Amino acid sequence: MDWKLEGSTQKVESPVLQGQEGILEETGEDGLPEGFQLLQIDAEGECQEGEILATGSTAWCSELSRLAGQIRRLYGSNKKADRPFWICLTGFTTDSPLYEECVRMNDGFSSYLLDITEEDCFSLFPLETLVYLTPDSEHALEDVDLNKVYILGGLVDESIQKKVTFQKAREYSVKTARLPIQEYMVRNQNGKNYHSEILAINQVFDILSTYLETHNWPEALKKGVSSGKGYILRNSVE
């Protein structure tokens, strides 16, 4: 799958997992701290995937369920975080199959403390504030900038539409970054000879959230990159 998350309304003084649009809201009634980051989940990427998987098919329904489950896990992690992100789902319509699946699978989804918008991330936020997280980027993410909006792409099936997020970012001349897996981890031998840097959006979120709290990439990567991906930390190699 690919990564994306989106933002909301409040001045960006902390990290954002974002969607689009550039104003982050002031906090208040929700009791969320000021100055948290914006994280945007771009559900539009998932819709593109639907052009290949026939709507209504078993495979399509399964992909929707997986993405809905990842959104639930991401939201749960954010609620527990000491420094939560402001989350925005972009390209996300309330009459879409994905929204219906989120409501079906996630108790209280309609009351989640996040923003949902039909707009895409490239029209919501100033393009210069956006950082599209994609494993295809040439640039490793070095730090989490509180003045940036980070986009995670909501693609679920990693076997189709390669480089969708990277090409999308290039189309809008938006900066891209990949998690520094190559810098801090190495391939681990396994029976299937399987190695992948493609993570679910909740795994990417766990890495960003842990890094924000610890400023330690090895610790953050260990949190989100499961052993099943075929990578281990460099200092784990004997």
JSON list of C-alpha atoms in Angstrom, two decimals:
[
{"chain": "A", "resi": 1, "resn": "MET", "atom": "CA", "xyz": [0.00, 0.00, 0.00]},
{"chain": "A", "resi": 2, "resn": "ASP", "atom": "CA", "xyz": [1.02, 3.57, -0.22]},
{"chain": "A", "resi": 3, "resn": "TRP", "atom": "CA", "xyz": [0.97, 6.28, 2.33]},
{"chain": "A", "resi": 4, "resn": "LYS", "atom": "CA", "xyz": [-0.99, 9.47, 2.70]},
{"chain": "A", "resi": 5, "resn": "LEU", "atom": "CA", "xyz": [-2.72, 11.48, 5.34]},
{"chain": "A", "resi": 6, "resn": "GLU", "atom": "CA", "xyz": [-4.10, 14.92, 5.38]},
{"chain": "A", "resi": 7, "resn": "GLY", "atom": "CA", "xyz": [-4.53, 18.04, 7.30]},
{"chain": "A", "resi": 8, "resn": "SER", "atom": "CA", "xyz": [-7.02, 20.54, 8.68]},
{"chain": "A", "resi": 9, "resn": "THR", "atom": "CA", "xyz": [-7.43, 24.11, 9.86]},
{"chain": "A", "resi": 10, "resn": "GLN", "atom": "CA", "xyz": [-5.04, 25.74, 12.25]},
{"chain": "A", "resi": 11, "resn": "LYS", "atom": "CA", "xyz": [-1.73, 27.39, 11.67]},
{"chain": "A", "resi": 12, "resn": "VAL", "atom": "CA", "xyz": [0.78, 24.72, 11.04]},
{"chain": "A", "resi": 13, "resn": "GLU", "atom": "CA", "xyz": [3.02, 24.93, 14.05]},
{"chain": "A", "resi": 14, "resn": "SER", "atom": "CA", "xyz": [3.38, 21.27, 14.54]},
{"chain": "A", "resi": 15, "resn": "PRO", "atom": "CA", "xyz": [3.47, 18.29, 12.29]},
{"chain": "A", "resi": 16, "resn": "VAL", "atom": "CA", "xyz": [0.53, 17.54, 10.14]},
{"chain": "A", "resi": 17, "resn": "LEU", "atom": "CA", "xyz": [-0.64, 14.34, 8.59]},
{"chain": "A", "resi": 18, "resn": "GLN", "atom": "CA", "xyz": [-2.51, 15.88, 5.91]},
{"chain": "A", "resi": 19, "resn": "GLY", "atom": "CA", "xyz": [-4.89, 16.14, 3.18]},
{"chain": "A", "resi": 20, "resn": "GLN", "atom": "CA", "xyz": [-4.97, 19.39, 1.43]},
{"chain": "A", "resi": 21, "resn": "GLU", "atom": "CA", "xyz": [-5.54, 22.90, 2.22]},
{"chain": "A", "resi": 22, "resn": "GLY", "atom": "CA", "xyz": [-3.46, 25.03, 4.25]},
{"chain": "A", "resi": 23, "resn": "ILE", "atom": "CA", "xyz": [-5.07, 26.40, 7.31]},
{"chain": "A", "resi": 24, "resn": "LEU", "atom": "CA", "xyz": [-4.95, 24.42, 10.48]},
{"chain": "A", "resi": 25, "resn": "GLU", "atom": "CA", "xyz": [-7.60, 25.14, 13.05]},
{"chain": "A", "resi": 26, "resn": "GLU", "atom": "CA", "xyz": [-7.04, 26.34, 16.53]},
{"chain": "A", "resi": 27, "resn": "THR", "atom": "CA", "xyz": [-7.73, 23.69, 19.07]},
{"chain": "A", "resi": 28, "resn": "GLY", "atom": "CA", "xyz": [-10.10, 24.00, 21.92]},
{"chain": "A", "resi": 29, "resn": "GLU", "atom": "CA", "xyz": [-13.22, 22.10, 22.59]},
{"chain": "A", "resi": 30, "resn": "ASP", "atom": "CA", "xyz": [-11.64, 18.81, 21.60]},
{"chain": "A", "resi": 31, "resn": "GLY", "atom": "CA", "xyz": [-8.93, 19.27, 24.18]},
{"chain": "A", "resi": 32, "resn": "LEU", "atom": "CA", "xyz": [-6.24, 18.68, 21.56]},
{"chain": "A", "resi": 33, "resn": "PRO", "atom": "CA", "xyz": [-2.98, 20.51, 22.17]},
{"chain": "A", "resi": 34, "resn": "GLU", "atom": "CA", "xyz": [-2.01, 23.48, 20.05]},
{"chain": "A", "resi": 35, "resn": "GLY", "atom": "CA", "xyz": [0.79, 23.18, 17.58]},
{"chain": "A", "resi": 36, "resn": "PHE", "atom": "CA", "xyz": [0.42, 19.61, 16.58]},
{"chain": "A", "resi": 37, "resn": "GLN", "atom": "CA", "xyz": [1.22, 18.44, 13.13]},
{"chain": "A", "resi": 38, "resn": "LEU", "atom": "CA", "xyz": [-1.09, 17.88, 10.30]},
{"chain": "A", "resi": 39, "resn": "LEU", "atom": "CA", "xyz": [-1.33, 14.46, 8.76]},
{"chain": "A", "resi": 40, "resn": "GLN", "atom": "CA", "xyz": [-3.26, 14.00, 5.59]},
{"chain": "A", "resi": 41, "resn": "ILE", "atom": "CA", "xyz": [-4.63, 10.76, 4.29]},
{"chain": "A", "resi": 42, "resn": "ASP", "atom": "CA", "xyz": [-5.40, 10.98, 0.64]},
{"chain": "A", "resi": 43, "resn": "ALA", "atom": "CA", "xyz": [-8.29, 8.65, 0.00]},
{"chain": "A", "resi": 44, "resn": "GLU", "atom": "CA", "xyz": [-8.28, 9.72, -3.62]},
{"chain": "A", "resi": 45, "resn": "GLY", "atom": "CA", "xyz": [-5.38, 7.34, -4.23]},
{"chain": "A", "resi": 46, "resn": "GLU", "atom": "CA", "xyz": [-7.61, 4.50, -3.13]},
{"chain": "A", "resi": 47, "resn": "CYS", "atom": "CA", "xyz": [-10.24, 5.61, -5.61]},
{"chain": "A", "resi": 48, "resn": "GLN", "atom": "CA", "xyz": [-7.73, 5.36, -8.43]},
{"chain": "A", "resi": 49, "resn": "GLU", "atom": "CA", "xyz": [-7.09, 1.81, -7.40]},
{"chain": "A", "resi": 50, "resn": "GLY", "atom": "CA", "xyz": [-10.80, 1.21, -7.82]},
{"chain": "A", "resi": 51, "resn": "GLU", "atom": "CA", "xyz": [-10.44, 1.89, -11.50]},
{"chain": "A", "resi": 52, "resn": "ILE", "atom": "CA", "xyz": [-8.66, -1.45, -11.73]},
{"chain": "A", "resi": 53, "resn": "LEU", "atom": "CA", "xyz": [-10.59, -3.44, -9.16]},
{"chain": "A", "resi": 54, "resn": "ALA", "atom": "CA", "xyz": [-14.22, -3.62, -10.21]},
{"chain": "A", "resi": 55, "resn": "THR", "atom": "CA", "xyz": [-16.46, -1.88, -7.71]},
{"chain": "A", "resi": 56, "resn": "GLY", "atom": "CA", "xyz": [-18.60, -4.45, -5.94]},
{"chain": "A", "resi": 57, "resn": "SER", "atom": "CA", "xyz": [-16.12, -7.26, -6.48]},
{"chain": "A", "resi": 58, "resn": "THR", "atom": "CA", "xyz": [-14.89, -9.35, -3.58]},
{"chain": "A", "resi": 59, "resn": "ALA", "atom": "CA", "xyz": [-11.35, -8.03, -4.06]},
{"chain": "A", "resi": 60, "resn": "TRP", "atom": "CA", "xyz": [-12.56, -4.41, -4.08]},
{"chain": "A", "resi": 61, "resn": "CYS", "atom": "CA", "xyz": [-14.56, -4.88, -0.89]},
{"chain": "A", "resi": 62, "resn": "SER", "atom": "CA", "xyz": [-11.57, -6.53, 0.75]},
{"chain": "A", "resi": 63, "resn": "GLU", "atom": "CA", "xyz": [-9.31, -3.58, -0.15]},
{"chain": "A", "resi": 64, "resn": "LEU", "atom": "CA", "xyz": [-11.83, -1.12, 1.28]},
{"chain": "A", "resi": 65, "resn": "SER", "atom": "CA", "xyz": [-12.03, -3.13, 4.49]},
{"chain": "A", "resi": 66, "resn": "ARG", "atom": "CA", "xyz": [-8.26, -3.17, 4.83]},
{"chain": "A", "resi": 67, "resn": "LEU", "atom": "CA", "xyz": [-7.99, 0.59, 4.37]},
{"chain": "A", "resi": 68, "resn": "ALA", "atom": "CA", "xyz": [-10.86, 1.22, 6.80]},
{"chain": "A", "resi": 69, "resn": "GLY", "atom": "CA", "xyz": [-9.10, -0.97, 9.34]},
{"chain": "A", "resi": 70, "resn": "GLN", "atom": "CA", "xyz": [-5.83, 0.91, 8.88]},
{"chain": "A", "resi": 71, "resn": "ILE", "atom": "CA", "xyz": [-7.61, 4.22, 9.43]},
{"chain": "A", "resi": 72, "resn": "ARG", "atom": "CA", "xyz": [-9.08, 2.84, 12.67]},
{"chain": "A", "resi": 73, "resn": "ARG", "atom": "CA", "xyz": [-5.69, 1.70, 13.94]},
{"chain": "A", "resi": 74, "resn": "LEU", "atom": "CA", "xyz": [-4.06, 4.98, 12.97]},
{"chain": "A", "resi": 75, "resn": "TYR", "atom": "CA", "xyz": [-6.75, 6.98, 14.75]},
{"chain": "A", "resi": 76, "resn": "GLY", "atom": "CA", "xyz": [-6.40, 4.82, 17.86]},
{"chain": "A", "resi": 77, "resn": "SER", "atom": "CA", "xyz": [-2.62, 5.37, 17.94]},
{"chain": "A", "resi": 78, "resn": "ASN", "atom": "CA", "xyz": [-3.08, 9.10, 17.52]},
{"chain": "A", "resi": 79, "resn": "LYS", "atom": "CA", "xyz": [-5.47, 9.27, 20.49]},
{"chain": "A", "resi": 80, "resn": "LYS", "atom": "CA", "xyz": [-2.80, 7.70, 22.70]},
{"chain": "A", "resi": 81, "resn": "ALA", "atom": "CA", "xyz": [0.06, 9.87, 21.44]},
{"chain": "A", "resi": 82, "resn": "ASP", "atom": "CA", "xyz": [1.61, 12.50, 23.70]},
{"chain": "A", "resi": 83, "resn": "ARG", "atom": "CA", "xyz": [1.83, 14.82, 20.69]},
{"chain": "A", "resi": 84, "resn": "PRO", "atom": "CA", "xyz": [-1.08, 13.95, 18.39]},
{"chain": "A", "resi": 85, "resn": "PHE", "atom": "CA", "xyz": [-1.26, 14.89, 14.75]},
{"chain": "A", "resi": 86, "resn": "TRP", "atom": "CA", "xyz": [-4.20, 16.74, 13.28]},
{"chain": "A", "resi": 87, "resn": "ILE", "atom": "CA", "xyz": [-5.60, 14.31, 10.73]},
{"chain": "A", "resi": 88, "resn": "CYS", "atom": "CA", "xyz": [-7.52, 15.09, 7.58]},
{"chain": "A", "resi": 89, "resn": "LEU", "atom": "CA", "xyz": [-8.94, 12.61, 5.09]},
{"chain": "A", "resi": 90, "resn": "THR", "atom": "CA", "xyz": [-8.90, 14.23, 1.66]},
{"chain": "A", "resi": 91, "resn": "GLY", "atom": "CA", "xyz": [-10.61, 13.13, -1.52]},
{"chain": "A", "resi": 92, "resn": "PHE", "atom": "CA", "xyz": [-13.08, 11.47, 0.84]},
{"chain": "A", "resi": 93, "resn": "THR", "atom": "CA", "xyz": [-16.82, 11.73, 0.14]},
{"chain": "A", "resi": 94, "resn": "THR", "atom": "CA", "xyz": [-19.51, 10.74, 2.62]},
{"chain": "A", "resi": 95, "resn": "ASP", "atom": "CA", "xyz": [-21.43, 8.89, -0.10]},
{"chain": "A", "resi": 96, "resn": "SER", "atom": "CA", "xyz": [-18.45, 6.75, -1.14]},
{"chain": "A", "resi": 97, "resn": "PRO", "atom": "CA", "xyz": [-18.06, 2.99, -0.55]},
{"chain": "A", "resi": 98, "resn": "LEU", "atom": "CA", "xyz": [-14.96, 3.72, 1.54]},
{"chain": "A", "resi": 99, "resn": "TYR", "atom": "CA", "xyz": [-16.86, 6.03, 3.90]},
{"chain": "A", "resi": 100, "resn": "GLU", "atom": "CA", "xyz": [-19.63, 3.44, 4.26]},
{"chain": "A", "resi": 101, "resn": "GLU", "atom": "CA", "xyz": [-17.04, 0.77, 5.07]},
{"chain": "A", "resi": 102, "resn": "CYS", "atom": "CA", "xyz": [-15.37, 3.02, 7.65]},
{"chain": "A", "resi": 103, "resn": "VAL", "atom": "CA", "xyz": [-18.75, 3.57, 9.35]},
{"chain": "A", "resi": 104, "resn": "ARG", "atom": "CA", "xyz": [-19.54, -0.15, 9.21]},
{"chain": "A", "resi": 105, "resn": "MET", "atom": "CA", "xyz": [-16.21, -1.30, 10.63]},
{"chain": "A", "resi": 106, "resn": "ASN", "atom": "CA", "xyz": [-15.36, 1.51, 13.02]},
{"chain": "A", "resi": 107, "resn": "ASP", "atom": "CA", "xyz": [-17.68, 2.25, 15.93]},
{"chain": "A", "resi": 108, "resn": "GLY", "atom": "CA", "xyz": [-18.18, 6.00, 16.29]},
{"chain": "A", "resi": 109, "resn": "PHE", "atom": "CA", "xyz": [-16.40, 6.82, 13.03]},
{"chain": "A", "resi": 110, "resn": "SER", "atom": "CA", "xyz": [-18.71, 9.75, 12.33]},
{"chain": "A", "resi": 111, "resn": "SER", "atom": "CA", "xyz": [-17.57, 11.29, 15.65]},
{"chain": "A", "resi": 112, "resn": "TYR", "atom": "CA", "xyz": [-13.82, 10.84, 15.05]},
{"chain": "A", "resi": 113, "resn": "LEU", "atom": "CA", "xyz": [-11.85, 14.01, 15.83]},
{"chain": "A", "resi": 114, "resn": "LEU", "atom": "CA", "xyz": [-10.51, 14.55, 12.33]},
{"chain": "A", "resi": 115, "resn": "ASP", "atom": "CA", "xyz": [-11.39, 16.48, 9.19]},
{"chain": "A", "resi": 116, "resn": "ILE", "atom": "CA", "xyz": [-12.99, 14.88, 6.15]},
{"chain": "A", "resi": 117, "resn": "THR", "atom": "CA", "xyz": [-13.09, 16.72, 2.84]},
{"chain": "A", "resi": 118, "resn": "GLU", "atom": "CA", "xyz": [-13.91, 15.94, -0.77]},
{"chain": "A", "resi": 119, "resn": "GLU", "atom": "CA", "xyz": [-11.10, 18.24, -1.90]},
{"chain": "A", "resi": 120, "resn": "ASP", "atom": "CA", "xyz": [-7.69, 16.91, -2.74]},
{"chain": "A", "resi": 121, "resn": "CYS", "atom": "CA", "xyz": [-4.58, 17.79, -0.78]},
{"chain": "A", "resi": 122, "resn": "PHE", "atom": "CA", "xyz": [-3.07, 19.83, -3.61]},
{"chain": "A", "resi": 123, "resn": "SER", "atom": "CA", "xyz": [-5.86, 22.39, -3.49]},
{"chain": "A", "resi": 124, "resn": "LEU", "atom": "CA", "xyz": [-6.25, 22.55, 0.29]},
{"chain": "A", "resi": 125, "resn": "PHE", "atom": "CA", "xyz": [-2.71, 23.50, 1.36]},
{"chain": "A", "resi": 126, "resn": "PRO", "atom": "CA", "xyz": [-0.02, 25.69, -0.17]},
{"chain": "A", "resi": 127, "resn": "LEU", "atom": "CA", "xyz": [2.03, 23.37, -2.35]},
{"chain": "A", "resi": 128, "resn": "GLU", "atom": "CA", "xyz": [5.28, 24.49, -0.72]},
{"chain": "A", "resi": 129, "resn": "THR", "atom": "CA", "xyz": [4.09, 23.14, 2.65]},
{"chain": "A", "resi": 130, "resn": "LEU", "atom": "CA", "xyz": [3.36, 19.64, 1.35]},
{"chain": "A", "resi": 131, "resn": "VAL", "atom": "CA", "xyz": [5.61, 16.61, 1.71]},
{"chain": "A", "resi": 132, "resn": "TYR", "atom": "CA", "xyz": [4.34, 13.51, -0.04]},
{"chain": "A", "resi": 133, "resn": "LEU", "atom": "CA", "xyz": [5.60, 10.38, 1.69]},
{"chain": "A", "resi": 134, "resn": "THR", "atom": "CA", "xyz": [6.36, 7.70, -0.86]},
{"chain": "A", "resi": 135, "resn": "PRO", "atom": "CA", "xyz": [8.86, 4.81, -0.89]},
{"chain": "A", "resi": 136, "resn": "ASP", "atom": "CA", "xyz": [9.79, 5.83, -4.44]},
{"chain": "A", "resi": 137, "resn": "SER", "atom": "CA", "xyz": [11.31, 9.17, -3.39]},
{"chain": "A", "resi": 138, "resn": "GLU", "atom": "CA", "xyz": [15.05, 9.74, -3.75]},
{"chain": "A", "resi": 139, "resn": "HIS", "atom": "CA", "xyz": [15.11, 11.77, -0.53]},
{"chain": "A", "resi": 140, "resn": "ALA", "atom": "CA", "xyz": [15.12, 10.20, 2.92]},
{"chain": "A", "resi": 141, "resn": "LEU", "atom": "CA", "xyz": [13.08, 12.00, 5.56]},
{"chain": "A", "resi": 142, "resn": "GLU", "atom": "CA", "xyz": [15.61, 13.49, 7.98]},
{"chain": "A", "resi": 143, "resn": "ASP", "atom": "CA", "xyz": [13.28, 15.18, 10.43]},
{"chain": "A", "resi": 144, "resn": "VAL", "atom": "CA", "xyz": [9.61, 16.02, 11.02]},
{"chain": "A", "resi": 145, "resn": "ASP", "atom": "CA", "xyz": [9.15, 19.72, 10.23]},
{"chain": "A", "resi": 146, "resn": "LEU", "atom": "CA", "xyz": [6.37, 21.34, 12.26]},
{"chain": "A", "resi": 147, "resn": "ASN", "atom": "CA", "xyz": [5.69, 23.74, 9.39]},
{"chain": "A", "resi": 148, "resn": "LYS", "atom": "CA", "xyz": [4.99, 21.00, 6.85]},
{"chain": "A", "resi": 149, "resn": "VAL", "atom": "CA", "xyz": [1.95, 18.94, 5.97]},
{"chain": "A", "resi": 150, "resn": "TYR", "atom": "CA", "xyz": [2.70, 15.25, 5.43]},
{"chain": "A", "resi": 151, "resn": "ILE", "atom": "CA", "xyz": [0.65, 13.23, 2.97]},
{"chain": "A", "resi": 152, "resn": "LEU", "atom": "CA", "xyz": [0.10, 9.50, 3.22]},
{"chain": "A", "resi": 153, "resn": "GLY", "atom": "CA", "xyz": [-1.46, 7.83, 0.19]},
{"chain": "A", "resi": 154, "resn": "GLY", "atom": "CA", "xyz": [-4.39, 5.56, 0.81]},
{"chain": "A", "resi": 155, "resn": "LEU", "atom": "CA", "xyz": [-3.48, 2.81, -1.63]},
{"chain": "A", "resi": 156, "resn": "VAL", "atom": "CA", "xyz": [-3.94, -0.63, -0.16]},
{"chain": "A", "resi": 157, "resn": "ASP", "atom": "CA", "xyz": [-2.88, -3.23, -2.70]},
{"chain": "A", "resi": 158, "resn": "GLU", "atom": "CA", "xyz": [0.87, -2.90, -3.17]},
{"chain": "A", "resi": 159, "resn": "SER", "atom": "CA", "xyz": [0.78, -5.07, -6.30]},
{"chain": "A", "resi": 160, "resn": "ILE", "atom": "CA", "xyz": [-0.89, -2.53, -8.57]},
{"chain": "A", "resi": 161, "resn": "GLN", "atom": "CA", "xyz": [-0.26, 0.95, -9.90]},
{"chain": "A", "resi": 162, "resn": "LYS", "atom": "CA", "xyz": [3.37, 1.25, -8.94]},
{"chain": "A", "resi": 163, "resn": "LYS", "atom": "CA", "xyz": [4.70, 4.75, -8.20]},
{"chain": "A", "resi": 164, "resn": "VAL", "atom": "CA", "xyz": [1.21, 6.30, -8.18]},
{"chain": "A", "resi": 165, "resn": "THR", "atom": "CA", "xyz": [2.00, 8.59, -5.25]},
{"chain": "A", "resi": 166, "resn": "PHE", "atom": "CA", "xyz": [5.41, 9.59, -6.59]},
{"chain": "A", "resi": 167, "resn": "GLN", "atom": "CA", "xyz": [4.03, 10.48, -10.00]},
{"chain": "A", "resi": 168, "resn": "LYS", "atom": "CA", "xyz": [1.18, 12.40, -8.42]},
{"chain": "A", "resi": 169, "resn": "ALA", "atom": "CA", "xyz": [3.57, 14.50, -6.35]},
{"chain": "A", "resi": 170, "resn": "ARG", "atom": "CA", "xyz": [5.75, 15.20, -9.37]},
{"chain": "A", "resi": 171, "resn": "GLU", "atom": "CA", "xyz": [2.73, 16.32, -11.36]},
{"chain": "A", "resi": 172, "resn": "TYR", "atom": "CA", "xyz": [2.14, 19.08, -8.78]},
{"chain": "A", "resi": 173, "resn": "SER", "atom": "CA", "xyz": [5.86, 19.79, -8.16]},
{"chain": "A", "resi": 174, "resn": "VAL", "atom": "CA", "xyz": [5.42, 18.79, -4.52]},
{"chain": "A", "resi": 175, "resn": "LYS", "atom": "CA", "xyz": [8.37, 17.65, -2.40]},
{"chain": "A", "resi": 176, "resn": "THR", "atom": "CA", "xyz": [8.59, 13.93, -1.71]},
{"chain": "A", "resi": 177, "resn": "ALA", "atom": "CA", "xyz": [10.34, 11.92, 0.98]},
{"chain": "A", "resi": 178, "resn": "ARG", "atom": "CA", "xyz": [10.69, 8.29, 1.97]},
{"chain": "A", "resi": 179, "resn": "LEU", "atom": "CA", "xyz": [11.16, 6.88, 5.44]},
{"chain": "A", "resi": 180, "resn": "PRO", "atom": "CA", "xyz": [14.89, 6.32, 6.12]},
{"chain": "A", "resi": 181, "resn": "ILE", "atom": "CA", "xyz": [14.61, 2.53, 6.07]},
{"chain": "A", "resi": 182, "resn": "GLN", "atom": "CA", "xyz": [17.66, 2.16, 3.82]},
{"chain": "A", "resi": 183, "resn": "GLU", "atom": "CA", "xyz": [19.75, 4.35, 6.13]},
{"chain": "A", "resi": 184, "resn": "TYR", "atom": "CA", "xyz": [19.00, 2.53, 9.38]},
{"chain": "A", "resi": 185, "resn": "MET", "atom": "CA", "xyz": [17.91, -0.96, 8.37]},
{"chain": "A", "resi": 186, "resn": "VAL", "atom": "CA", "xyz": [19.27, -3.83, 6.30]},
{"chain": "A", "resi": 187, "resn": "ARG", "atom": "CA", "xyz": [17.67, -6.73, 4.51]},
{"chain": "A", "resi": 188, "resn": "ASN", "atom": "CA", "xyz": [17.26, -9.83, 6.62]},
{"chain": "A", "resi": 189, "resn": "GLN", "atom": "CA", "xyz": [17.49, -13.24, 5.01]},
{"chain": "A", "resi": 190, "resn": "ASN", "atom": "CA", "xyz": [14.20, -15.09, 5.00]},
{"chain": "A", "resi": 191, "resn": "GLY", "atom": "CA", "xyz": [12.76, -18.17, 3.38]},
{"chain": "A", "resi": 192, "resn": "LYS", "atom": "CA", "xyz": [10.61, -16.25, 0.92]},
{"chain": "A", "resi": 193, "resn": "ASN", "atom": "CA", "xyz": [13.40, -13.83, -0.06]},
{"chain": "A", "resi": 194, "resn": "TYR", "atom": "CA", "xyz": [10.83, -11.09, 0.47]},
{"chain": "A", "resi": 195, "resn": "HIS", "atom": "CA", "xyz": [11.76, -7.49, 1.22]},
{"chain": "A", "resi": 196, "resn": "SER", "atom": "CA", "xyz": [9.41, -4.52, 0.98]},
{"chain": "A", "resi": 197, "resn": "GLU", "atom": "CA", "xyz": [9.53, -0.87, 2.05]},
{"chain": "A", "resi": 198, "resn": "ILE", "atom": "CA", "xyz": [5.82, -0.41, 1.35]},
{"chain": "A", "resi": 199, "resn": "LEU", "atom": "CA", "xyz": [3.91, 0.05, 4.59]},
{"chain": "A", "resi": 200, "resn": "ALA", "atom": "CA", "xyz": [0.29, 0.43, 5.64]},
{"chain": "A", "resi": 201, "resn": "ILE", "atom": "CA", "xyz": [-0.74, 3.96, 6.56]},
{"chain": "A", "resi": 202, "resn": "ASN", "atom": "CA", "xyz": [-1.05, 3.07, 10.25]},
{"chain": "A", "resi": 203, "resn": "GLN", "atom": "CA", "xyz": [2.51, 1.68, 10.22]},
{"chain": "A", "resi": 204, "resn": "VAL", "atom": "CA", "xyz": [3.82, 4.88, 8.63]},
{"chain": "A", "resi": 205, "resn": "PHE", "atom": "CA", "xyz": [1.92, 6.87, 11.22]},
{"chain": "A", "resi": 206, "resn": "ASP", "atom": "CA", "xyz": [3.39, 4.87, 14.10]},
{"chain": "A", "resi": 207, "resn": "ILE", "atom": "CA", "xyz": [6.87, 5.62, 12.78]},
{"chain": "A", "resi": 208, "resn": "LEU", "atom": "CA", "xyz": [6.23, 9.35, 12.44]},
{"chain": "A", "resi": 209, "resn": "SER", "atom": "CA", "xyz": [4.54, 9.57, 15.82]},
{"chain": "A", "resi": 210, "resn": "THR", "atom": "CA", "xyz": [7.33, 7.66, 17.58]},
{"chain": "A", "resi": 211, "resn": "TYR", "atom": "CA", "xyz": [10.00, 9.78, 15.91]},
{"chain": "A", "resi": 212, "resn": "LEU", "atom": "CA", "xyz": [8.22, 12.96, 16.94]},
{"chain": "A", "resi": 213, "resn": "GLU", "atom": "CA", "xyz": [8.35, 11.83, 20.58]},
{"chain": "A", "resi": 214, "resn": "THR", "atom": "CA", "xyz": [11.86, 10.31, 20.60]},
{"chain": "A", "resi": 215, "resn": "HIS", "atom": "CA", "xyz": [13.78, 11.96, 17.72]},
{"chain": "A", "resi": 216, "resn": "ASN", "atom": "CA", "xyz": [15.29, 8.51, 17.26]},
{"chain": "A", "resi": 217, "resn": "TRP", "atom": "CA", "xyz": [14.88, 6.94, 13.82]},
{"chain": "A", "resi": 218, "resn": "PRO", "atom": "CA", "xyz": [15.97, 3.40, 14.76]},
{"chain": "A", "resi": 219, "resn": "GLU", "atom": "CA", "xyz": [13.44, 3.34, 17.58]},
{"chain": "A", "resi": 220, "resn": "ALA", "atom": "CA", "xyz": [10.73, 4.77, 15.34]},
{"chain": "A", "resi": 221, "resn": "LEU", "atom": "CA", "xyz": [11.41, 2.35, 12.48]},
{"chain": "A", "resi": 222, "resn": "LYS", "atom": "CA", "xyz": [11.42, -0.60, 14.85]},
{"chain": "A", "resi": 223, "resn": "LYS", "atom": "CA", "xyz": [7.92, 0.49, 15.90]},
{"chain": "A", "resi": 224, "resn": "GLY", "atom": "CA", "xyz": [6.46, 0.45, 12.40]},
{"chain": "A", "resi": 225, "resn": "VAL", "atom": "CA", "xyz": [8.49, -1.91, 10.21]},
{"chain": "A", "resi": 226, "resn": "SER", "atom": "CA", "xyz": [7.41, -5.44, 11.10]},
{"chain": "A", "resi": 227, "resn": "SER", "atom": "CA", "xyz": [9.75, -8.40, 10.70]},
{"chain": "A", "resi": 228, "resn": "GLY", "atom": "CA", "xyz": [7.52, -9.62, 7.90]},
{"chain": "A", "resi": 229, "resn": "LYS", "atom": "CA", "xyz": [8.83, -6.81, 5.69]},
{"chain": "A", "resi": 230, "resn": "GLY", "atom": "CA", "xyz": [12.23, -8.46, 5.63]},
{"chain": "A", "resi": 231, "resn": "TYR", "atom": "CA", "xyz": [14.20, -5.64, 7.27]},
{"chain": "A", "resi": 232, "resn": "ILE", "atom": "CA", "xyz": [15.96, -5.38, 10.62]},
{"chain": "A", "resi": 233, "resn": "LEU", "atom": "CA", "xyz": [17.93, -2.58, 12.29]},
{"chain": "A", "resi": 234, "resn": "ARG", "atom": "CA", "xyz": [21.60, -2.44, 11.35]},
{"chain": "A", "resi": 235, "resn": "ASN", "atom": "CA", "xyz": [22.72, -2.87, 14.95]},
{"chain": "A", "resi": 236, "resn": "SER", "atom": "CA", "xyz": [20.71, -6.10, 15.11]},
{"chain": "A", "resi": 237, "resn": "VAL", "atom": "CA", "xyz": [23.05, -7.80, 12.66]},
{"chain": "A", "resi": 238, "resn": "GLU", "atom": "CA", "xyz": [25.62, -9.93, 14.41]}
]
